[in-house]
JSON list of C-alpha atoms in Angstrom, two decimals:
[
{"chain": "A", "resi": 713, "resn": "MET", "atom": "CA", "xyz": [4.17, 31.06, 16.72]},
{"chain": "A", "resi": 714, "resn": "ARG", "atom": "CA", "xyz": [1.00, 29.11, 14.84]},
{"chain": "A", "resi": 715, "resn": "GLY", "atom": "CA", "xyz": [0.38, 25.57, 15.89]},
{"chain": "A", "resi": 716, "resn": "LEU", "atom": "CA", "xyz": [1.19, 22.78, 14.33]},
{"chain": "A", "resi": 717, "resn": "HIS", "atom": "CA", "xyz": [-2.48, 21.73, 13.69]},
{"chain": "A", "resi": 718, "resn": "ALA", "atom": "CA", "xyz": [-2.26, 24.71, 11.82]},
{"chain": "A", "resi": 719, "resn": "ASP", "atom": "CA", "xyz": [-0.08, 23.33, 9.34]},
{"chain": "A", "resi": 720, "resn": "THR", "atom": "CA", "xyz": [-2.28, 20.86, 6.87]},
{"chain": "A", "resi": 721, "resn": "GLY", "atom": "CA", "xyz": [0.83, 19.84, 5.77]},
{"chain": "A", "resi": 722, "resn": "TYR", "atom": "CA", "xyz": [1.91, 18.68, 9.56]},
{"chain": "A", "resi": 723, "resn": "LEU", "atom": "CA", "xyz": [-1.67, 17.04, 9.74]},
{"chain": "A", "resi": 724, "resn": "LEU", "atom": "CA", "xyz": [-1.37, 15.13, 6.93]},
{"chain": "A", "resi": 725, "resn": "TYR", "atom": "CA", "xyz": [1.85, 13.28, 8.06]},
{"chain": "A", "resi": 726, "resn": "ARG", "atom": "CA", "xyz": [0.98, 12.90, 11.15]},
{"chain": "A", "resi": 727, "resn": "LEU", "atom": "CA", "xyz": [-2.06, 10.95, 9.90]},
{"chain": "A", "resi": 728, "resn": "GLY", "atom": "CA", "xyz": [-0.48, 8.89, 7.82]},
{"chain": "A", "resi": 729, "resn": "LEU", "atom": "CA", "xyz": [1.69, 7.98, 10.36]},
{"chain": "A", "resi": 730, "resn": "ARG", "atom": "CA", "xyz": [-1.60, 7.49, 12.87]},
{"chain": "A", "resi": 731, "resn": "SER", "atom": "CA", "xyz": [-3.31, 5.05, 9.80]},
{"chain": "A", "resi": 732, "resn": "GLY", "atom": "CA", "xyz": [0.30, 3.27, 9.18]},
{"chain": "A", "resi": 733, "resn": "GLN", "atom": "CA", "xyz": [0.18, 1.74, 13.32]},
{"chain": "A", "resi": 734, "resn": "LEU", "atom": "CA", "xyz": [-3.30, 1.46, 12.80]},
{"chain": "A", "resi": 735, "resn": "PHE", "atom": "CA", "xyz": [-2.84, -1.06, 9.63]},
{"chain": "A", "resi": 736, "resn": "ASN", "atom": "CA", "xyz": [0.83, -2.71, 10.95]},
{"chain": "A", "resi": 737, "resn": "ALA", "atom": "CA", "xyz": [-1.21, -3.69, 13.77]},
{"chain": "A", "resi": 738, "resn": "CYS", "atom": "CA", "xyz": [-3.58, -5.00, 11.69]},
{"chain": "A", "resi": 739, "resn": "LEU", "atom": "CA", "xyz": [-1.13, -7.07, 9.85]},
{"chain": "A", "resi": 740, "resn": "GLN", "atom": "CA", "xyz": [0.83, -7.75, 12.58]},
{"chain": "A", "resi": 741, "resn": "GLU", "atom": "CA", "xyz": [-0.60, -11.23, 12.77]},
{"chain": "A", "resi": 742, "resn": "SER", "atom": "CA", "xyz": [0.06, -12.41, 9.59]},
{"chain": "A", "resi": 743, "resn": "GLY", "atom": "CA", "xyz": [4.18, -10.96, 9.88]},
{"chain": "A", "resi": 744, "resn": "LEU", "atom": "CA", "xyz": [3.27, -8.67, 7.03]},
{"chain": "A", "resi": 745, "resn": "ARG", "atom": "CA", "xyz": [3.80, -4.28, 7.32]},
{"chain": "A", "resi": 746, "resn": "LEU", "atom": "CA", "xyz": [2.33, -1.98, 4.85]},
{"chain": "A", "resi": 747, "resn": "ARG", "atom": "CA", "xyz": [4.54, -1.74, 2.66]},
{"chain": "A", "resi": 748, "resn": "HIS", "atom": "CA", "xyz": [4.19, -5.30, 1.87]},
{"chain": "A", "resi": 749, "resn": "TYR", "atom": "CA", "xyz": [0.22, -4.72, 1.91]},
{"chain": "A", "resi": 750, "resn": "ALA", "atom": "CA", "xyz": [0.97, -1.69, -0.72]},
{"chain": "A", "resi": 751, "resn": "VAL", "atom": "CA", "xyz": [2.43, -4.33, -3.13]},
{"chain": "A", "resi": 752, "resn": "LEU", "atom": "CA", "xyz": [0.20, -6.67, -2.94]},
{"chain": "A", "resi": 753, "resn": "ARG", "atom": "CA", "xyz": [-2.41, -4.37, -4.00]},
{"chain": "A", "resi": 754, "resn": "PHE", "atom": "CA", "xyz": [-0.40, -2.62, -6.50]},
{"chain": "A", "resi": 755, "resn": "LEU", "atom": "CA", "xyz": [-0.06, -6.27, -7.64]},
{"chain": "A", "resi": 756, "resn": "ALA", "atom": "CA", "xyz": [-3.93, -6.77, -7.88]},
{"chain": "A", "resi": 757, "resn": "THR", "atom": "CA", "xyz": [-4.15, -4.47, -10.82]},
{"chain": "A", "resi": 758, "resn": "ALA", "atom": "CA", "xyz": [-1.51, -5.43, -12.60]},
{"chain": "A", "resi": 759, "resn": "GLU", "atom": "CA", "xyz": [-0.59, -8.86, -14.61]},
{"chain": "A", "resi": 760, "resn": "GLY", "atom": "CA", "xyz": [2.32, -8.41, -12.76]},
{"chain": "A", "resi": 761, "resn": "ALA", "atom": "CA", "xyz": [4.72, -5.66, -13.01]},
{"chain": "A", "resi": 762, "resn": "LEU", "atom": "CA", "xyz": [8.91, -5.71, -12.66]},
{"chain": "A", "resi": 763, "resn": "GLN", "atom": "CA", "xyz": [10.17, -4.90, -9.77]},
{"chain": "A", "resi": 764, "resn": "ARG", "atom": "CA", "xyz": [11.80, -1.41, -10.64]},
{"chain": "A", "resi": 765, "resn": "GLU", "atom": "CA", "xyz": [8.49, -0.89, -12.31]},
{"chain": "A", "resi": 766, "resn": "LEU", "atom": "CA", "xyz": [7.04, -1.44, -8.38]},
{"chain": "A", "resi": 767, "resn": "SER", "atom": "CA", "xyz": [9.72, 0.78, -6.94]},
{"chain": "A", "resi": 768, "resn": "THR", "atom": "CA", "xyz": [8.68, 3.68, -9.44]},
{"chain": "A", "resi": 769, "resn": "ARG", "atom": "CA", "xyz": [5.24, 3.57, -8.93]},
{"chain": "A", "resi": 770, "resn": "LEU", "atom": "CA", "xyz": [5.14, 2.90, -4.91]},
{"chain": "A", "resi": 771, "resn": "GLY", "atom": "CA", "xyz": [8.46, 5.24, -4.40]},
{"chain": "A", "resi": 772, "resn": "TYR", "atom": "CA", "xyz": [10.31, 2.66, -3.03]},
{"chain": "A", "resi": 773, "resn": "ASP", "atom": "CA", "xyz": [13.86, 2.35, -3.18]},
{"chain": "A", "resi": 774, "resn": "PRO", "atom": "CA", "xyz": [15.23, -0.54, -5.52]},
{"chain": "A", "resi": 775, "resn": "SER", "atom": "CA", "xyz": [16.55, -2.36, -3.23]},
{"chain": "A", "resi": 776, "resn": "ALA", "atom": "CA", "xyz": [13.53, -2.12, -0.19]},
{"chain": "A", "resi": 777, "resn": "ILE", "atom": "CA", "xyz": [12.10, -3.53, -3.23]},
{"chain": "A", "resi": 778, "resn": "VAL", "atom": "CA", "xyz": [14.40, -6.42, -3.34]},
{"chain": "A", "resi": 779, "resn": "GLY", "atom": "CA", "xyz": [13.24, -7.76, 0.28]},
{"chain": "A", "resi": 780, "resn": "LEU", "atom": "CA", "xyz": [9.73, -6.55, -0.34]},
{"chain": "A", "resi": 781, "resn": "VAL", "atom": "CA", "xyz": [9.17, -9.04, -2.22]},
{"chain": "A", "resi": 782, "resn": "ASP", "atom": "CA", "xyz": [11.03, -11.81, -0.70]},
{"chain": "A", "resi": 783, "resn": "ASP", "atom": "CA", "xyz": [9.45, -11.55, 2.25]},
{"chain": "A", "resi": 784, "resn": "LEU", "atom": "CA", "xyz": [5.88, -11.69, 0.04]},
{"chain": "A", "resi": 785, "resn": "GLU", "atom": "CA", "xyz": [6.89, -14.87, -1.51]},
{"chain": "A", "resi": 786, "resn": "LYS", "atom": "CA", "xyz": [8.42, -16.44, 1.12]},
{"chain": "A", "resi": 787, "resn": "GLN", "atom": "CA", "xyz": [4.37, -16.29, 2.53]},
{"chain": "A", "resi": 788, "resn": "GLY", "atom": "CA", "xyz": [3.77, -17.87, -0.76]},
{"chain": "A", "resi": 789, "resn": "PHE", "atom": "CA", "xyz": [1.69, -14.35, -1.79]},
{"chain": "A", "resi": 790, "resn": "ALA", "atom": "CA", "xyz": [3.98, -13.18, -4.97]},
{"chain": "A", "resi": 791, "resn": "GLU", "atom": "CA", "xyz": [6.53, -15.13, -6.85]},
{"chain": "A", "resi": 792, "resn": "ARG", "atom": "CA", "xyz": [8.93, -14.32, -9.51]},
{"chain": "A", "resi": 793, "resn": "ARG", "atom": "CA", "xyz": [8.23, -15.64, -13.11]},
{"chain": "A", "resi": 794, "resn": "PRO", "atom": "CA", "xyz": [10.85, -14.60, -16.61]},
{"chain": "A", "resi": 795, "resn": "SER", "atom": "CA", "xyz": [8.96, -11.75, -17.92]},
{"chain": "A", "resi": 796, "resn": "PRO", "atom": "CA", "xyz": [8.13, -12.88, -21.84]},
{"chain": "A", "resi": 797, "resn": "ASP", "atom": "CA", "xyz": [9.78, -9.97, -22.97]},
{"chain": "A", "resi": 798, "resn": "ASP", "atom": "CA", "xyz": [13.04, -10.04, -21.78]},
{"chain": "A", "resi": 799, "resn": "ARG", "atom": "CA", "xyz": [14.48, -13.32, -20.30]},
{"chain": "A", "resi": 800, "resn": "ARG", "atom": "CA", "xyz": [16.82, -11.22, -18.19]},
{"chain": "A", "resi": 801, "resn": "SER", "atom": "CA", "xyz": [14.07, -9.49, -16.31]},
{"chain": "A", "resi": 802, "resn": "ARG", "atom": "CA", "xyz": [11.58, -10.96, -14.20]},
{"chain": "A", "resi": 803, "resn": "ILE", "atom": "CA", "xyz": [7.77, -9.96, -13.36]},
{"chain": "A", "resi": 804, "resn": "VAL", "atom": "CA", "xyz": [5.93, -10.13, -9.90]},
{"chain": "A", "resi": 805, "resn": "VAL", "atom": "CA", "xyz": [2.96, -11.93, -10.26]},
{"chain": "A", "resi": 806, "resn": "LEU", "atom": "CA", "xyz": [0.71, -11.79, -7.38]},
{"chain": "A", "resi": 807, "resn": "THR", "atom": "CA", "xyz": [-0.17, -15.38, -5.81]},
{"chain": "A", "resi": 808, "resn": "GLU", "atom": "CA", "xyz": [-4.09, -17.42, -5.21]},
{"chain": "A", "resi": 809, "resn": "SER", "atom": "CA", "xyz": [-2.72, -16.65, -1.68]},
{"chain": "A", "resi": 810, "resn": "GLY", "atom": "CA", "xyz": [-1.92, -13.04, -2.27]},
{"chain": "A", "resi": 811, "resn": "ARG", "atom": "CA", "xyz": [-5.40, -12.51, -3.16]},
{"chain": "A", "resi": 812, "resn": "ALA", "atom": "CA", "xyz": [-6.99, -14.48, -0.62]},
{"chain": "A", "resi": 813, "resn": "PHE", "atom": "CA", "xyz": [-4.55, -12.50, 2.44]},
{"chain": "A", "resi": 814, "resn": "LEU", "atom": "CA", "xyz": [-6.13, -8.95, 0.31]},
{"chain": "A", "resi": 815, "resn": "ARG", "atom": "CA", "xyz": [-9.81, -9.66, 0.93]},
{"chain": "A", "resi": 816, "resn": "ASP", "atom": "CA", "xyz": [-8.87, -11.06, 4.59]},
{"chain": "A", "resi": 817, "resn": "THR", "atom": "CA", "xyz": [-7.29, -7.28, 4.52]},
{"chain": "A", "resi": 818, "resn": "ASP", "atom": "CA", "xyz": [-10.12, -5.72, 2.98]},
{"chain": "A", "resi": 819, "resn": "GLU", "atom": "CA", "xyz": [-12.11, -5.23, 6.36]},
{"chain": "A", "resi": 820, "resn": "ALA", "atom": "CA", "xyz": [-8.85, -4.87, 8.80]},
{"chain": "A", "resi": 821, "resn": "GLY", "atom": "CA", "xyz": [-8.23, -1.93, 6.03]},
{"chain": "A", "resi": 822, "resn": "LEU", "atom": "CA", "xyz": [-12.12, -0.76, 6.78]},
{"chain": "A", "resi": 823, "resn": "ARG", "atom": "CA", "xyz": [-11.72, -0.72, 10.20]},
{"chain": "A", "resi": 824, "resn": "VAL", "atom": "CA", "xyz": [-8.63, 1.36, 10.15]},
{"chain": "A", "resi": 825, "resn": "THR", "atom": "CA", "xyz": [-10.21, 4.01, 7.84]},
{"chain": "A", "resi": 826, "resn": "ASN", "atom": "CA", "xyz": [-13.72, 4.44, 10.10]},
{"chain": "A", "resi": 827, "resn": "GLU", "atom": "CA", "xyz": [-11.46, 4.46, 13.30]},
{"chain": "A", "resi": 828, "resn": "LEU", "atom": "CA", "xyz": [-9.44, 7.38, 11.71]},
{"chain": "A", "resi": 829, "resn": "LEU", "atom": "CA", "xyz": [-12.02, 8.79, 10.30]},
{"chain": "A", "resi": 830, "resn": "GLY", "atom": "CA", "xyz": [-14.37, 8.34, 12.67]},
{"chain": "A", "resi": 831, "resn": "PRO", "atom": "CA", "xyz": [-15.72, 12.15, 13.38]},
{"chain": "A", "resi": 832, "resn": "LEU", "atom": "CA", "xyz": [-16.70, 12.65, 9.43]},
{"chain": "A", "resi": 833, "resn": "GLU", "atom": "CA", "xyz": [-19.99, 12.34, 7.77]},
{"chain": "A", "resi": 834, "resn": "GLU", "atom": "CA", "xyz": [-19.97, 10.12, 4.91]},
{"chain": "A", "resi": 835, "resn": "ALA", "atom": "CA", "xyz": [-20.36, 13.58, 2.44]},
{"chain": "A", "resi": 836, "resn": "GLU", "atom": "CA", "xyz": [-17.67, 14.56, 4.31]},
{"chain": "A", "resi": 837, "resn": "ARG", "atom": "CA", "xyz": [-15.45, 11.04, 3.72]},
{"chain": "A", "resi": 838, "resn": "GLU", "atom": "CA", "xyz": [-16.01, 11.36, 0.50]},
{"chain": "A", "resi": 839, "resn": "ALA", "atom": "CA", "xyz": [-15.18, 14.85, 0.32]},
{"chain": "A", "resi": 840, "resn": "LEU", "atom": "CA", "xyz": [-11.90, 14.07, 1.42]},
{"chain": "A", "resi": 841, "resn": "HIS", "atom": "CA", "xyz": [-11.27, 11.32, -0.67]},
{"chain": "A", "resi": 842, "resn": "ALA", "atom": "CA", "xyz": [-11.95, 12.94, -4.00]},
{"chain": "A", "resi": 843, "resn": "LEU", "atom": "CA", "xyz": [-9.65, 16.05, -2.57]},
{"chain": "A", "resi": 844, "resn": "LEU", "atom": "CA", "xyz": [-7.04, 13.70, -1.50]},
{"chain": "A", "resi": 845, "resn": "LEU", "atom": "CA", "xyz": [-7.01, 11.81, -4.58]},
{"chain": "A", "resi": 846, "resn": "ARG", "atom": "CA", "xyz": [-6.75, 14.83, -6.87]},
{"chain": "A", "resi": 847, "resn": "ILE", "atom": "CA", "xyz": [-3.18, 16.23, -4.27]},
{"chain": "A", "resi": 848, "resn": "ALA", "atom": "CA", "xyz": [-2.80, 12.33, -5.10]},
{"chain": "A", "resi": 849, "resn": "GLU", "atom": "CA", "xyz": [-2.52, 12.49, -8.90]},
{"chain": "A", "resi": 850, "resn": "ASP", "atom": "CA", "xyz": [-1.10, 16.07, -9.07]},
{"chain": "A", "resi": 851, "resn": "GLY", "atom": "CA", "xyz": [2.16, 15.26, -7.05]},
{"chain": "A", "resi": 852, "resn": "LEU", "atom": "CA", "xyz": [2.53, 11.55, -6.77]},
{"chain": "A", "resi": 853, "resn": "ASN", "atom": "CA", "xyz": [3.25, 10.70, -10.04]}
]
């Protein structure tokens, strides 16, 4: 029987868990978690998004998105606005406070990445990122 560390999928799973644990620890003081951060980071690249678009793009259950956006609104990091295309729909937009929060967490994210990738040289980090990006573009869409 081959060991778990011979299984690339398992290693990716374990490293993903560890990355999430480390990042959640950095976010703990704010009361937010990695899932909130993902919503904010997505909104930072968009002019706003419908909740169903957030669900689809992030791979979260629609009911989870409602709670995440509620939390972000309470913090003042995001807000729901009427959609210009459909008055029945609301778009979620990043606030200036949300942008500031993302800037403040960039350093924490870099620390987490550096801790996880500490054993790798810079060129190896870049190669790993390129490979993961290629897999993600094909496998997560």
